[in-house]
mmCIF file of C-alpha atoms in Angstrom:
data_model
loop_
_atom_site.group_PDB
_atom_site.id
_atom_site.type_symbol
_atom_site.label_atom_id
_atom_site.label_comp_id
_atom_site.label_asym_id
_atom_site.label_seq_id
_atom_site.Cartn_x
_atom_site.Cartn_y
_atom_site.Cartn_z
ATOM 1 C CA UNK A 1 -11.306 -17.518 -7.452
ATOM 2 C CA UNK A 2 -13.561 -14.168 -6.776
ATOM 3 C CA UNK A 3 -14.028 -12.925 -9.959
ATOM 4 C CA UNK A 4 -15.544 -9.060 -10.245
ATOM 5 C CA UNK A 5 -18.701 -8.989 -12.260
ATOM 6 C CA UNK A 6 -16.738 -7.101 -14.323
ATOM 7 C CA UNK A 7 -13.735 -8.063 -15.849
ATOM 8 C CA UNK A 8 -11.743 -5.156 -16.983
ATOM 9 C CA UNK A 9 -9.596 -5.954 -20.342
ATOM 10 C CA UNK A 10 -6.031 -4.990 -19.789
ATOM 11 C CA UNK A 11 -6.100 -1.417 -21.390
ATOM 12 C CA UNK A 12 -9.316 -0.403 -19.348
ATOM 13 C CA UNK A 13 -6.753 -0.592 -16.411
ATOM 14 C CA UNK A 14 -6.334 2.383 -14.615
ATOM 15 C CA UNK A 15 -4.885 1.271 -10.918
ATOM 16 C CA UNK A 16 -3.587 -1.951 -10.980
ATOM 17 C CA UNK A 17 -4.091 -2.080 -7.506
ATOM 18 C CA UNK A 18 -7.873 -1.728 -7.792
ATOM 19 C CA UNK A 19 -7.566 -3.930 -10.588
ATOM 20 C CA UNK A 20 -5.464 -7.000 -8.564
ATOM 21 C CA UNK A 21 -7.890 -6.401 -6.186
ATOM 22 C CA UNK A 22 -10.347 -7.433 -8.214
ATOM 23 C CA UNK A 23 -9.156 -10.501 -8.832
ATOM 24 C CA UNK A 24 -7.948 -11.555 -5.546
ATOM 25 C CA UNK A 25 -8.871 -9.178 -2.544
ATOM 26 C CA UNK A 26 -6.653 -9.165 0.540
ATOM 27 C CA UNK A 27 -4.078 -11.735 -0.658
ATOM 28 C CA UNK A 28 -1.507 -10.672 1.489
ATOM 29 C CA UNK A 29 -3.745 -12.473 4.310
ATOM 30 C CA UNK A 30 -4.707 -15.127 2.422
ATOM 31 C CA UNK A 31 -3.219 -18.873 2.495
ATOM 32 C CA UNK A 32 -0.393 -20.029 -0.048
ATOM 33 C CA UNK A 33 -2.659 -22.183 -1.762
ATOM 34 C CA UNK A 34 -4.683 -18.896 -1.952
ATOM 35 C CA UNK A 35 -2.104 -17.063 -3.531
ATOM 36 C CA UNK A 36 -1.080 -19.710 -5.579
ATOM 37 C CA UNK A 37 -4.490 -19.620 -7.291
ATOM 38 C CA UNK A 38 -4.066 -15.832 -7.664
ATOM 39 C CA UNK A 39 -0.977 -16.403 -9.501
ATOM 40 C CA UNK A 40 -3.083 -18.774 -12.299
ATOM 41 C CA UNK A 41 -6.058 -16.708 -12.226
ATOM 42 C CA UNK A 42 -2.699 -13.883 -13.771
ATOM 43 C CA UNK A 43 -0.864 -16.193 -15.832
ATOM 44 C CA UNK A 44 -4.576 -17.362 -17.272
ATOM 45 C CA UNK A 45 -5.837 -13.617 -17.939
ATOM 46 C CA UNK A 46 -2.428 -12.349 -19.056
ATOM 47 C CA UNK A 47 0.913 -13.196 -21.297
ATOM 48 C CA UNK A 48 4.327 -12.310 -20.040
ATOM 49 C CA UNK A 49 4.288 -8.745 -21.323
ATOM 50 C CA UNK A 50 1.253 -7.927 -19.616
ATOM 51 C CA UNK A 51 1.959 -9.315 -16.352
ATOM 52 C CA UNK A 52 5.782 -7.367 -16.904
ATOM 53 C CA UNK A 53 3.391 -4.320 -17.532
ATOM 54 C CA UNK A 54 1.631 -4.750 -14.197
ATOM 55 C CA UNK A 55 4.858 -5.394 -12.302
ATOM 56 C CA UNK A 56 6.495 -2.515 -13.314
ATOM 57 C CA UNK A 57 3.194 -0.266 -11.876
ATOM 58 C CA UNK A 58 2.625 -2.030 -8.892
ATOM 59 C CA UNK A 59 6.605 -2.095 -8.163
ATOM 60 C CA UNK A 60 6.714 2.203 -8.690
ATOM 61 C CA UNK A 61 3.602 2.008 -6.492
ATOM 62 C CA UNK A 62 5.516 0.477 -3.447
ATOM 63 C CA UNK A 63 8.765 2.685 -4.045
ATOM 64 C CA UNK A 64 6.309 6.141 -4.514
ATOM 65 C CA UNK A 65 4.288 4.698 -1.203
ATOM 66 C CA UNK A 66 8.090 4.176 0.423
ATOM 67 C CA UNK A 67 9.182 7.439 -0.617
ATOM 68 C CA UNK A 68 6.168 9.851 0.887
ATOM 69 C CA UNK A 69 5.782 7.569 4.505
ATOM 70 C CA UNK A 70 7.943 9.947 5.668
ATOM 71 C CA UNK A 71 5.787 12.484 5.802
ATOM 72 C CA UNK A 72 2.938 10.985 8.219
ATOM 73 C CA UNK A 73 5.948 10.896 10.869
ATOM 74 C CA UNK A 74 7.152 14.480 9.866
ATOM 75 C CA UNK A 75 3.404 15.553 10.713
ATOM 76 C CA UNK A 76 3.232 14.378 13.719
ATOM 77 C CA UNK A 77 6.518 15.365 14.830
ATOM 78 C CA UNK A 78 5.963 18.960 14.103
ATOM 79 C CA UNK A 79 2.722 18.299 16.084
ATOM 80 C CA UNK A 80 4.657 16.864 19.194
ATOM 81 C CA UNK A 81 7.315 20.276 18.694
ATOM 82 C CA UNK A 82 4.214 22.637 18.539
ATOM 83 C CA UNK A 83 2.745 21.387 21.996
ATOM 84 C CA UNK A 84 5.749 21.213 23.651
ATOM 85 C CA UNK A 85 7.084 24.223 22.757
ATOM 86 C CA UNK A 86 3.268 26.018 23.774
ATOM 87 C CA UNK A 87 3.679 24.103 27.189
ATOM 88 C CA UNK A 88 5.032 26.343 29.461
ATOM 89 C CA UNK A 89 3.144 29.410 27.513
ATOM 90 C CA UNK A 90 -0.266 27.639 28.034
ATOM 91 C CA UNK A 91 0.743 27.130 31.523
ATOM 92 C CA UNK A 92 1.602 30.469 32.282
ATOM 93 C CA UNK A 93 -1.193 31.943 30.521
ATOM 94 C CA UNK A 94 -3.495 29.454 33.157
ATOM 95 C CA UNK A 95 -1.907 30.790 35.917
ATOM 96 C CA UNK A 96 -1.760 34.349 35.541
ATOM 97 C CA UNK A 97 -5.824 33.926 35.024
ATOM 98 C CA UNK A 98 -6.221 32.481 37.988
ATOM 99 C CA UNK A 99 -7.289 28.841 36.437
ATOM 100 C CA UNK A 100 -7.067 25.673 37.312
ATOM 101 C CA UNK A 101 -3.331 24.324 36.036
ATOM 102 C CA UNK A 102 -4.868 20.531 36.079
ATOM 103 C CA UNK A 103 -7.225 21.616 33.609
ATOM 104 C CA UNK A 104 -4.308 23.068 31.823
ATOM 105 C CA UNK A 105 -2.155 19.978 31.871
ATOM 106 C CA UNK A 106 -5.606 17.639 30.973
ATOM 107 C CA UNK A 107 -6.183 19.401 28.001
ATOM 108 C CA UNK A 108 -2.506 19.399 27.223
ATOM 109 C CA UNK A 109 -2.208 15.925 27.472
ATOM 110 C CA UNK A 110 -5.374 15.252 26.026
ATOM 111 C CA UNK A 111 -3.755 16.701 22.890
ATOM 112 C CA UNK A 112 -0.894 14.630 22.928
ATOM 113 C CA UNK A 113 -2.619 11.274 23.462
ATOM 114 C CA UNK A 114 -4.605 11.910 20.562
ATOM 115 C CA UNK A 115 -1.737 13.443 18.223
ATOM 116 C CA UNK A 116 -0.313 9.890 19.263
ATOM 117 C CA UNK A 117 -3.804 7.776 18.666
ATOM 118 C CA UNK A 118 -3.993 9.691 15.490
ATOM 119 C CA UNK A 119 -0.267 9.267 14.314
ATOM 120 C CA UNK A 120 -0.628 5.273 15.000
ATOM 121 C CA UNK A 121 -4.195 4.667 13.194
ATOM 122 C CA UNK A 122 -2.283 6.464 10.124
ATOM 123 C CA UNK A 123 1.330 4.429 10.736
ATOM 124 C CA UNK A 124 -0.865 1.350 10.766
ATOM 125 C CA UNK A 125 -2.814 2.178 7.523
ATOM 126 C CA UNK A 126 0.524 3.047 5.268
ATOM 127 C CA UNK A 127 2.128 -0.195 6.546
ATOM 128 C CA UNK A 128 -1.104 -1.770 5.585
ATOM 129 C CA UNK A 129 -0.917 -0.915 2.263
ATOM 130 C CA UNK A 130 2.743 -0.836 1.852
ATOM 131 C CA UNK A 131 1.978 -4.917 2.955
ATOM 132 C CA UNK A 132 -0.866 -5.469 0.422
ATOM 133 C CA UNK A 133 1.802 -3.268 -2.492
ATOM 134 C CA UNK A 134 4.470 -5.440 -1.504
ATOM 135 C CA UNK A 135 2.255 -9.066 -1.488
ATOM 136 C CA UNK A 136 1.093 -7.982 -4.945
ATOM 137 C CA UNK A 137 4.112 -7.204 -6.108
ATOM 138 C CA UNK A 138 6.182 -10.881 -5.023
ATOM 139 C CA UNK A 139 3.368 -12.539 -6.245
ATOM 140 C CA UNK A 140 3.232 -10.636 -10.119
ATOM 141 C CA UNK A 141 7.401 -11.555 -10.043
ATOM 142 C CA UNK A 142 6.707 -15.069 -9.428
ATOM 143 C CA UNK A 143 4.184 -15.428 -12.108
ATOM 144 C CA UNK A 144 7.190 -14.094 -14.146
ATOM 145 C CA UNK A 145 9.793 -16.331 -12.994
ATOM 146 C CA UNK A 146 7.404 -19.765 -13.158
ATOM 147 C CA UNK A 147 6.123 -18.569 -16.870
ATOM 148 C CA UNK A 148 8.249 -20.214 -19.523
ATOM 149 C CA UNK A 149 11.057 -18.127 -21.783
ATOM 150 C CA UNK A 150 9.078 -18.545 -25.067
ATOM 151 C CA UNK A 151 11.839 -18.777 -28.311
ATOM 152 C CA UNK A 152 10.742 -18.001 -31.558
ATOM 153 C CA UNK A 153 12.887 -19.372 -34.181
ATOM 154 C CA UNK A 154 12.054 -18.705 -37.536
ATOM 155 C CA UNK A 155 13.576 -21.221 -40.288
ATOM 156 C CA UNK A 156 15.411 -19.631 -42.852
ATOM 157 C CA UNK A 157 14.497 -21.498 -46.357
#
């Protein structure tokens, strides 16, 4: 397992991403037996509650991460409206100067293939770590379900 020099105790957490991290990095790349050591590296640092605890985070994590990725394609869709729509101004402006139009329609297209570089560098990050969010999050569930139901009956005398 790659351990941090640092071991944070469980209420020094403050992103239990950072802090999953930490104990495994990039385990949504990583082999099952991989994982599976993950998973007892948790069970061995934490008891039920905590690893509940961590769940719960890491699970509003992936629905807060869901609920904003949205708004990289909303960008870049405005984007895409705001140089088409400037198109046929841009190209009439060119002409009535007596420029070049292929200029016109290089640097117009120039702006499109890198609204559309741009837009896929950021698509590819938030599915990144929407993957990673998600890996974390199956794995913290089935340290839950293989973790014993512990009953605590007390005798009455």
């Amino acid at each position: 397992m790659s351990e941090s020099k640092e071991i944070n105790e469980f209420g020094e957490i403050r992103s239990v991403l950072v802090y999953l991290e930490q104990v495994k990095k990039g385990v949504q790349n990583k082999s099952l037996f991989e994982q599976i050591e993950f998973k007892e590296e948790i069970k061995k640092r934490h008891d039920k509650k905590q690893i509940k605890m961590l769940h719960g985070r890491i699970e509003d994590q992936f629905e807060i991460k869901k609920a904003i990725s949205y708004l990289v394609t909303a960008f870049f869709a405005i984007i895409s409206l705001v140089i088409g729509s400037t198109l046929s101004f841009s190209l009439s402006i060119i002409r009535d100067n007596g420029l070049d139009l292929e200029l016109g329609v290089t640097v117009i297209n120039s702006l499109f293939f890198i609204a559309v570089g741009a837009w896929l560098i950021l698509s590819n990050f938030e599915s990144g770590k929407l993957s990673k969010i998600s890996s974390y999050k199956r794995l913290l569930q089935e340290c839950l379900d293989e973790m014993p139901e512990k009953s605590h009956f007390r005798r009455r005398v």
